[in-house]
Coordinates of C-alpha atoms and ligand atoms in Angstrom, one line a residue:
Chain M
M284 CA 97.2 86.1 59.7
S285 CA 99.5 83.7 62.1
F286 CA 100.2 80.4 60.5
M287 CA 100.7 78.6 63.8
N288 CA 97.5 78.2 65.9
Y289 CA 97.3 79.0 69.4
K290 CA 96.9 75.9 71.0
E291 CA 100.0 74.6 69.2
M292 CA 102.0 78.1 70.5
L293 CA 100.9 77.0 74.1
N294 CA 102.0 73.8 73.8
L295 CA 105.7 74.8 72.7
F296 CA 105.9 77.6 75.4
S297 CA 104.5 75.3 78.6
T298 CA 106.5 72.3 77.3
N299 CA 109.7 74.1 77.0
V300 CA 109.2 76.2 80.6
L301 CA 108.2 72.6 82.3
S302 CA 111.1 71.1 80.9
L303 CA 113.7 73.5 82.7
E304 CA 116.4 73.0 80.5
T305 CA 118.5 75.7 79.6
S306 CA 117.8 75.3 75.3
N307 CA 114.9 77.3 73.8
E308 CA 115.0 75.9 70.5
S309 CA 111.7 74.3 70.6
C310 CA 110.4 78.1 70.9
E311 CA 112.4 79.7 67.9
G312 CA 109.2 79.5 65.6
I313 CA 107.2 81.4 68.0
I314 CA 109.3 83.9 69.7
E315 CA 110.6 86.9 67.8
K316 CA 113.6 87.8 70.2
D317 CA 114.8 87.9 73.6
I318 CA 114.5 84.1 73.5
E319 CA 116.9 83.5 76.2
N320 CA 114.5 85.5 78.7
M321 CA 112.5 82.3 78.7
R322 CA 114.8 81.3 81.6
I323 CA 113.1 84.1 83.5
Y324 CA 109.8 81.7 83.4
K325 CA 111.7 78.5 83.9
R326 CA 113.4 80.4 87.1
N327 CA 110.0 81.6 88.2
Y328 CA 108.5 78.0 88.1
L329 CA 111.5 76.4 90.1
Q330 CA 111.5 79.2 92.5
L331 CA 108.2 79.4 93.4
C332 CA 108.0 75.9 94.1
F333 CA 111.4 76.0 96.1
S334 CA 110.0 78.7 98.2
N335 CA 106.5 77.3 99.2
F336 CA 108.3 74.1 99.7
S337 CA 110.8 75.5 101.7
N338 CA 108.1 77.4 103.9
D339 CA 106.0 73.8 104.4
F340 CA 109.2 71.4 105.3
P341 CA 111.6 73.5 107.1
A342 CA 112.8 70.6 109.1
T343 CA 113.2 68.9 106.0
K344 CA 115.1 71.3 103.9
S345 CA 117.2 71.9 107.2
Y346 CA 117.9 68.2 107.4
V347 CA 119.0 67.3 103.9
G348 CA 120.5 70.8 103.2
K349 CA 119.6 73.5 101.0
N350 CA 121.3 71.7 97.7
N351 CA 119.6 68.5 97.9
F352 CA 116.3 69.9 98.7
L353 CA 116.4 72.2 95.6
F354 CA 117.3 68.8 93.8
F355 CA 114.2 67.1 95.5
T356 CA 112.1 70.1 94.1
R357 CA 113.3 69.8 90.4
S358 CA 113.0 66.3 90.4
F359 CA 109.4 66.6 91.7
L360 CA 108.8 69.1 89.0
L361 CA 109.9 67.1 86.2
D362 CA 108.7 63.8 87.6
K363 CA 105.0 64.8 88.4
G364 CA 104.8 68.8 87.9
L365 CA 102.0 70.9 89.5
G366 CA 98.4 69.4 89.5
S367 CA 96.6 71.9 91.0
V368 CA 95.4 75.8 90.7
N369 CA 95.9 75.5 94.5
I370 CA 99.4 75.7 95.3
F371 CA 99.3 74.4 98.8
K372 CA 97.7 71.2 97.3
S373 CA 101.2 70.6 95.7
S374 CA 102.8 70.3 99.1
E375 CA 100.6 66.8 99.6
S376 CA 102.0 65.5 96.4
F377 CA 105.8 66.8 97.3
L378 CA 105.6 64.8 100.8
F379 CA 104.3 61.4 99.1
Y380 CA 106.9 62.0 96.1
L381 CA 109.7 62.2 98.7
K382 CA 108.6 59.1 100.2
G383 CA 109.4 57.0 97.0
L384 CA 112.9 58.6 96.4
D385 CA 116.0 56.5 97.1
A386 CA 117.1 58.9 99.3
A387 CA 114.3 58.5 101.7
K388 CA 114.5 54.8 101.1
E389 CA 117.9 54.9 102.8
D390 CA 117.2 57.1 105.2
R391 CA 113.9 57.3 106.6
L392 CA 114.3 60.2 108.8
I393 CA 113.8 62.3 105.6
F394 CA 110.2 61.1 105.0
E395 CA 109.2 61.2 108.7
L396 CA 110.6 64.9 109.5
A397 CA 108.6 65.7 106.1
L398 CA 105.4 64.1 107.7
I399 CA 106.0 66.0 110.9
D400 CA 106.5 69.2 108.7
F401 CA 103.4 68.4 106.7
L402 CA 101.0 67.7 109.8
W403 CA 102.6 71.0 111.2
A404 CA 101.7 72.9 108.2
Y405 CA 98.5 71.7 107.4
A406 CA 96.8 69.8 110.6
K407 CA 95.3 67.3 107.3
L408 CA 96.8 64.2 109.0
K409 CA 94.9 62.8 111.9
E410 CA 97.9 61.2 113.3
I411 CA 101.3 59.8 111.9
K412 CA 103.6 57.0 113.2
V413 CA 107.2 58.1 113.7
T414 CA 110.6 56.8 115.0
D415 CA 110.9 57.5 118.8
G416 CA 112.9 60.7 119.3
V417 CA 112.3 62.1 115.7
L418 CA 109.9 64.7 117.0
E419 CA 112.1 66.2 119.2
Y420 CA 114.9 66.1 116.4
W421 CA 112.2 67.9 114.7
Q422 CA 111.9 70.5 117.1
E423 CA 115.6 70.9 117.3
L424 CA 115.9 71.5 113.7
T425 CA 112.9 74.1 113.5
S426 CA 113.6 75.6 116.8
K427 CA 117.5 75.0 116.9
K428 CA 116.9 74.2 120.5
K429 CA 119.2 71.1 121.6
T430 CA 117.6 68.0 122.3
K431 CA 119.2 65.2 124.8
K432 CA 116.8 62.6 123.6
K433 CA 118.3 59.8 120.9
I434 CA 116.4 58.5 118.3
D435 CA 115.6 54.9 118.8
F436 CA 115.3 53.4 115.7
T437 CA 113.7 50.1 117.4
K438 CA 110.5 52.0 118.7
L439 CA 107.5 53.9 117.0
V440 CA 105.6 56.5 118.2
K441 CA 102.3 58.1 117.3
I442 CA 101.8 61.8 117.3
K443 CA 98.7 63.8 117.2
L444 CA 98.1 67.6 116.5
V445 CA 96.1 69.1 119.2
E446 CA 95.2 72.9 120.4
I447 CA 96.0 73.9 123.7
D448 CA 94.7 77.6 124.6
N449 CA 94.4 78.4 120.8
E450 CA 97.9 77.4 120.2
R451 CA 98.8 74.1 118.1
A452 CA 101.1 71.7 119.9
F453 CA 102.0 68.3 119.3
K454 CA 100.9 65.3 121.5
L455 CA 102.7 61.9 121.9
C456 CA 100.0 58.8 122.0
D457 CA 100.4 55.4 122.8
L458 CA 100.6 52.8 120.1
Chain R
M87 CA 80.0 95.8 107.9
D88 CA 80.4 99.6 107.0
K89 CA 79.0 99.3 103.3
I90 CA 79.0 103.0 102.9
K91 CA 83.1 103.4 102.8
K92 CA 84.1 103.1 98.9
V93 CA 87.3 101.7 97.1
Q94 CA 89.2 105.0 97.0
G95 CA 92.5 106.4 97.2
L96 CA 96.0 104.6 97.4
G97 CA 95.6 101.4 99.2
L98 CA 97.7 98.3 100.2
G99 CA 97.8 94.8 99.1
L100 CA 97.2 92.4 102.0
R101 CA 100.1 90.3 103.0
F102 CA 99.9 87.7 105.8
P103 CA 102.7 88.6 107.9
H104 CA 101.2 92.2 108.0
F105 CA 97.3 90.8 109.1
D106 CA 97.9 91.6 112.8
D107 CA 99.2 95.0 112.6
I108 CA 96.4 95.9 110.2
L109 CA 93.9 94.9 112.4
N110 CA 95.5 96.1 115.8
T111 CA 97.3 99.0 115.1
S112 CA 96.1 102.7 114.0
H113 CA 96.6 103.7 110.6
N114 CA 95.2 105.3 107.6
V115 CA 95.3 102.8 104.8
P116 CA 91.7 103.4 103.0
W117 CA 91.6 99.9 101.5
F118 CA 93.0 96.7 100.9
E119 CA 93.7 94.5 97.7
V120 CA 93.1 90.7 99.0
I121 CA 94.6 87.7 97.3
S122 CA 91.5 85.6 96.7
D123 CA 93.5 82.5 96.3
D124 CA 94.8 82.8 100.0
F125 CA 91.6 82.5 101.3
L126 CA 89.9 79.7 99.0
E127 CA 89.2 77.6 102.0
A128 CA 87.8 78.5 105.5
G129 CA 90.4 78.7 108.2
P130 CA 91.0 81.1 111.3
H131 CA 92.3 83.3 108.3
W132 CA 88.6 83.9 107.4
D133 CA 88.0 85.3 110.8
K134 CA 90.6 87.8 110.3
L135 CA 89.3 88.9 107.1
T136 CA 85.9 89.2 108.4
K137 CA 87.2 91.8 110.9
L138 CA 89.2 93.5 107.7
R139 CA 86.0 93.7 106.1
A140 CA 84.3 94.9 108.8
D141 CA 86.4 98.3 108.4
Y142 CA 87.8 98.5 105.2
P143 CA 86.4 98.4 101.7
I144 CA 88.4 95.3 99.8
V145 CA 88.6 94.2 96.4
L146 CA 89.9 90.4 95.6
H147 CA 92.5 89.8 93.3
S148 CA 92.7 86.3 91.8
I149 CA 95.8 84.6 90.1
G150 CA 94.3 81.4 88.9
M151 CA 91.4 81.8 86.4
N152 CA 93.7 81.0 83.1
I153 CA 91.9 83.9 81.1
G154 CA 94.1 83.2 78.5
G155 CA 94.5 79.4 78.4
I156 CA 92.6 77.0 76.7
D157 CA 92.2 74.4 79.2
P158 CA 88.3 74.0 80.4
F159 CA 88.1 76.1 83.7
D160 CA 88.7 74.9 87.0
I161 CA 85.0 74.6 88.2
D162 CA 86.0 73.7 91.9
Y163 CA 88.4 77.0 91.6
L164 CA 85.6 79.0 90.3
A165 CA 82.9 77.8 92.8
S166 CA 85.5 78.6 95.8
L167 CA 86.1 82.1 94.4
K168 CA 82.2 82.4 93.9
N169 CA 81.7 81.5 97.0
I170 CA 84.0 84.2 99.0
Y171 CA 82.9 87.1 96.9
Q172 CA 79.5 86.1 98.3
I173 CA 81.0 86.0 101.9
F174 CA 83.3 89.1 101.6
E175 CA 81.5 91.1 99.3
P176 CA 84.9 92.9 97.6
E177 CA 83.7 95.9 95.6
W178 CA 85.2 94.6 92.5
I179 CA 87.2 91.3 91.5
S180 CA 90.3 91.1 89.6
D181 CA 92.6 88.8 87.9
H182 CA 95.4 88.8 84.9
L183 CA 95.2 88.9 81.2
C184 CA 97.6 85.9 81.1
W185 CA 97.5 82.2 81.0
S186 CA 98.9 80.1 83.9
S187 CA 98.5 76.1 83.0
H188 CA 98.2 74.1 79.7
N189 CA 97.2 70.6 79.4
G190 CA 96.4 70.2 83.0
K191 CA 100.1 71.2 84.4
Y192 CA 99.9 74.5 86.3
H193 CA 102.9 76.7 85.9
H194 CA 101.5 79.3 88.9
D195 CA 102.9 82.1 86.7
L196 CA 101.7 85.1 84.7
L197 CA 102.6 84.0 81.4
P198 CA 102.2 86.2 78.0
I199 CA 99.4 85.8 75.5
P200 CA 100.6 86.5 71.8
K201 CA 98.3 89.1 70.6
T202 CA 96.7 87.2 67.6
N203 CA 93.1 87.6 66.5
E204 CA 92.6 83.5 67.8
A205 CA 93.9 84.6 71.3
L206 CA 91.5 87.4 71.2
K207 CA 88.6 85.2 70.2
V208 CA 89.8 82.9 73.2
V209 CA 89.8 85.4 76.0
V210 CA 86.3 87.2 75.0
E211 CA 84.8 84.2 74.9
R212 CA 86.2 83.3 78.5
V213 CA 85.9 86.9 80.1
N214 CA 82.3 86.8 78.9
F215 CA 81.8 83.0 80.3
L216 CA 83.6 84.5 83.5
Q217 CA 81.3 87.8 84.0
D218 CA 78.1 85.6 83.2
Y219 CA 79.1 82.8 85.8
F220 CA 80.2 85.4 88.7
K221 CA 77.6 87.9 87.6
R222 CA 79.9 90.6 88.0
T223 CA 82.4 92.7 85.9
L224 CA 85.8 91.7 85.7
V225 CA 88.8 93.6 85.9
L226 CA 91.7 92.5 83.9
E227 CA 95.2 93.4 84.7
N228 CA 98.3 93.6 82.4
V229 CA 101.1 91.6 83.0
T230 CA 104.9 91.9 82.5
Q231 CA 106.2 89.8 79.0
Y232 CA 109.9 89.1 78.7
I233 CA 110.2 87.9 75.6
D234 CA 107.9 89.0 72.3
F235 CA 106.1 86.8 70.2
S236 CA 106.5 86.7 66.1
I237 CA 102.9 85.5 65.8
S238 CA 101.2 88.5 67.6
E239 CA 99.0 90.6 64.7
M240 CA 98.2 93.5 67.0
S241 CA 99.9 95.7 70.0
E242 CA 99.0 95.1 73.6
I243 CA 96.6 98.4 73.5
E244 CA 94.8 97.0 70.2
F245 CA 94.4 93.8 72.0
I246 CA 92.9 95.3 75.2
K247 CA 90.8 97.9 73.5
E248 CA 89.0 94.9 71.7
I249 CA 88.7 92.7 74.8
V250 CA 86.9 96.0 76.6
A251 CA 84.7 96.4 73.5
Q252 CA 83.3 92.9 73.1
T253 CA 83.2 91.9 77.2
D254 CA 82.7 95.3 78.8
C255 CA 85.5 94.4 81.3
K256 CA 87.3 96.8 83.3
I257 CA 91.2 97.1 83.1
L258 CA 93.7 97.0 86.3
L259 CA 96.7 99.0 84.8
D260 CA 99.9 98.0 86.4
I261 CA 101.9 100.8 85.6
T262 CA 105.1 99.1 86.7
N263 CA 104.6 96.4 84.5
V264 CA 104.0 98.7 81.4
I265 CA 107.3 100.6 82.5
I266 CA 109.3 97.1 83.0
N267 CA 108.1 95.9 79.7
H268 CA 109.4 99.1 77.9
N269 CA 112.4 99.7 79.9
N270 CA 113.6 96.0 78.8
R271 CA 113.1 96.8 75.4
K272 CA 114.4 100.5 75.6
K273 CA 110.9 102.0 74.4
D274 CA 109.3 105.0 75.5
Y275 CA 106.4 104.1 77.8
M276 CA 104.8 107.6 78.0
S277 CA 103.6 107.0 74.3
Y278 CA 101.7 103.7 76.2
F279 CA 100.1 105.3 78.9
N280 CA 98.9 108.4 76.2
N281 CA 97.3 105.8 74.1
F282 CA 95.8 103.7 76.9
P283 CA 92.1 103.6 77.1
M284 CA 92.0 105.1 80.2
D285 CA 88.3 105.4 80.8
S286 CA 88.1 101.5 80.8
V287 CA 90.6 101.6 83.8
Q288 CA 89.3 100.7 87.2
Q289 CA 92.4 100.3 89.4
F290 CA 96.3 100.7 89.1
H291 CA 99.3 98.7 90.7
L292 CA 102.5 100.1 91.3
A293 CA 105.5 97.9 92.7
G294 CA 109.3 97.9 92.5
G295 CA 111.2 95.7 90.8
F296 CA 115.3 95.3 90.1
V297 CA 117.4 94.6 87.2
D298 CA 119.1 91.3 87.3
E299 CA 122.7 90.2 86.2
S300 CA 121.9 90.5 82.7
G301 CA 120.6 93.8 82.9
L302 CA 116.8 93.0 82.7
W303 CA 114.1 94.5 84.5
I304 CA 112.6 92.1 86.9
D305 CA 108.9 92.3 88.5
S306 CA 109.9 91.0 91.4
H307 CA 107.5 93.5 93.8
T308 CA 110.6 93.2 96.3
Q309 CA 111.7 96.9 96.6
K310 CA 109.9 100.2 97.1
V311 CA 108.3 101.7 94.0
Q312 CA 110.6 103.6 91.8
N313 CA 110.6 107.5 91.4
T314 CA 109.6 106.9 87.1
D315 CA 106.6 104.7 88.2
L316 CA 105.7 107.4 90.6
E317 CA 106.0 110.0 88.0
V318 CA 103.6 108.4 85.9
L319 CA 101.2 108.0 88.7
Q320 CA 101.4 112.0 88.9
S321 CA 101.1 112.8 85.5
L322 CA 97.6 110.4 85.2
C323 CA 96.6 112.2 88.0
K324 CA 96.9 115.7 86.3
S325 CA 95.5 114.9 83.4
G326 CA 92.3 114.0 85.7
K327 CA 92.3 110.4 86.4
K328 CA 91.2 109.7 90.0
I329 CA 92.0 106.0 90.0
A330 CA 92.1 104.1 93.0
G331 CA 95.5 101.7 93.4
I332 CA 97.6 99.7 95.6
I333 CA 101.5 99.4 96.2
E334 CA 102.2 95.6 95.7
R335 CA 105.1 94.3 97.9
D336 CA 105.6 90.5 98.1
G337 CA 109.2 89.6 98.7
N338 CA 111.5 91.5 100.8
L339 CA 108.5 92.4 103.0
P340 CA 109.2 95.3 105.4
S341 CA 107.2 95.8 108.5
F342 CA 103.4 97.1 108.1
E343 CA 104.3 100.2 109.8
E344 CA 107.4 100.9 107.1
L345 CA 105.2 100.1 103.9
E346 CA 102.3 102.4 105.5
K347 CA 105.3 105.2 105.4
E348 CA 105.9 104.4 101.9
R349 CA 102.3 104.6 101.2
V350 CA 101.6 108.0 102.7
S351 CA 104.8 109.6 101.3
I352 CA 103.5 108.3 97.8
E353 CA 99.8 110.0 98.7
N354 CA 101.5 113.1 99.8
E355 CA 103.8 113.7 96.8
F356 CA 102.7 112.1 93.7
Y357 CA 99.0 111.0 94.4
E358 CA 96.0 113.4 94.1
L359 CA 92.7 112.3 95.2
Ligands
FE2_574 FE1 100.1 93.7 89.3

């Protein structure tokens, strides 16, 4: 007969993994051996989200760099966590999490690039407003084709996702 | 739709980068296992799946039912699954003998269940609920487990046998997961297969893992299937078990052509239909 109930066991295991900390002390009462292998479950949790967000936000990742992007993913998981069985829904939460970060407040391109990434990946937003020149910069980051257009921080543009001959494309609209 | 074709033989897990090649090239894959969670919402990928389903039998394999968890079921998720079962008519449906969320927090991982009487009761109740809800038999897959619980009260085989006895569900035997679990504990895996309730096995999985920096086998689905796993498959076939199965490949994805070559070579050398 076990002395710990199933719910307590799930609490300990889940909390330990979601903490992403190296210590596994809290699980000593439930795990017989190989407790250090809890790191596999922590690595899986971080890796899965990192690769999911990397797929959905390629320009943002390229702009901030891999290490910063991993740091943003990690802090998102620690602050918010994944709140849906559908992993794809987490990208929307991540987008708005990015918006609130100090780094994004200091550099508006982080959120604007993430907004374009998200629109491209999910076609969920009707239209978005971004700084003039950011769309061309997004295209440069995702296709590696250099743009001559300069970013004009004094001007905003509106972007829509449209379909032309069954292909997705961005359309610039009047404000 | 060709409803006469049945799931049999060695198939493949469908992965998005292969979708167009599968639909547009000629090949001999007899059937596909499709990840339900990739098709929960309608979109252009539904049209492709409809095309695939017209030519091949499929099974739908999900990862989020949280069968070993204690959170209430996500009813929207279950409703989406039920919807795609009705639309795409899989020959059977499966998920994992694991838990994946707790207290409203999602791990998106296949987490191990301690084999206690209390956990058994939870799983049996939930499997019975799900089978009733879907009006289908559920096929449950054994998972890799990187730790051992001090609170376990029975072996995994005893646990599985009890679940089958109390729910009439079927089992998806992941051969690779069993071998990885035994290799990581330096134990003989053949006695596990010899004692396994093979009559309950509906399907098998084969995949390829790797050994990490600490010497631990990781179930990564990123490599070709190991020969040890193929020898087990061969011995199961020789003992008269004609079970349908698939190769699972997720990361480090080769071209469809290359994966199909691996499938055919396993089929020719190790797998008797
Ligand atoms: Fe598997």
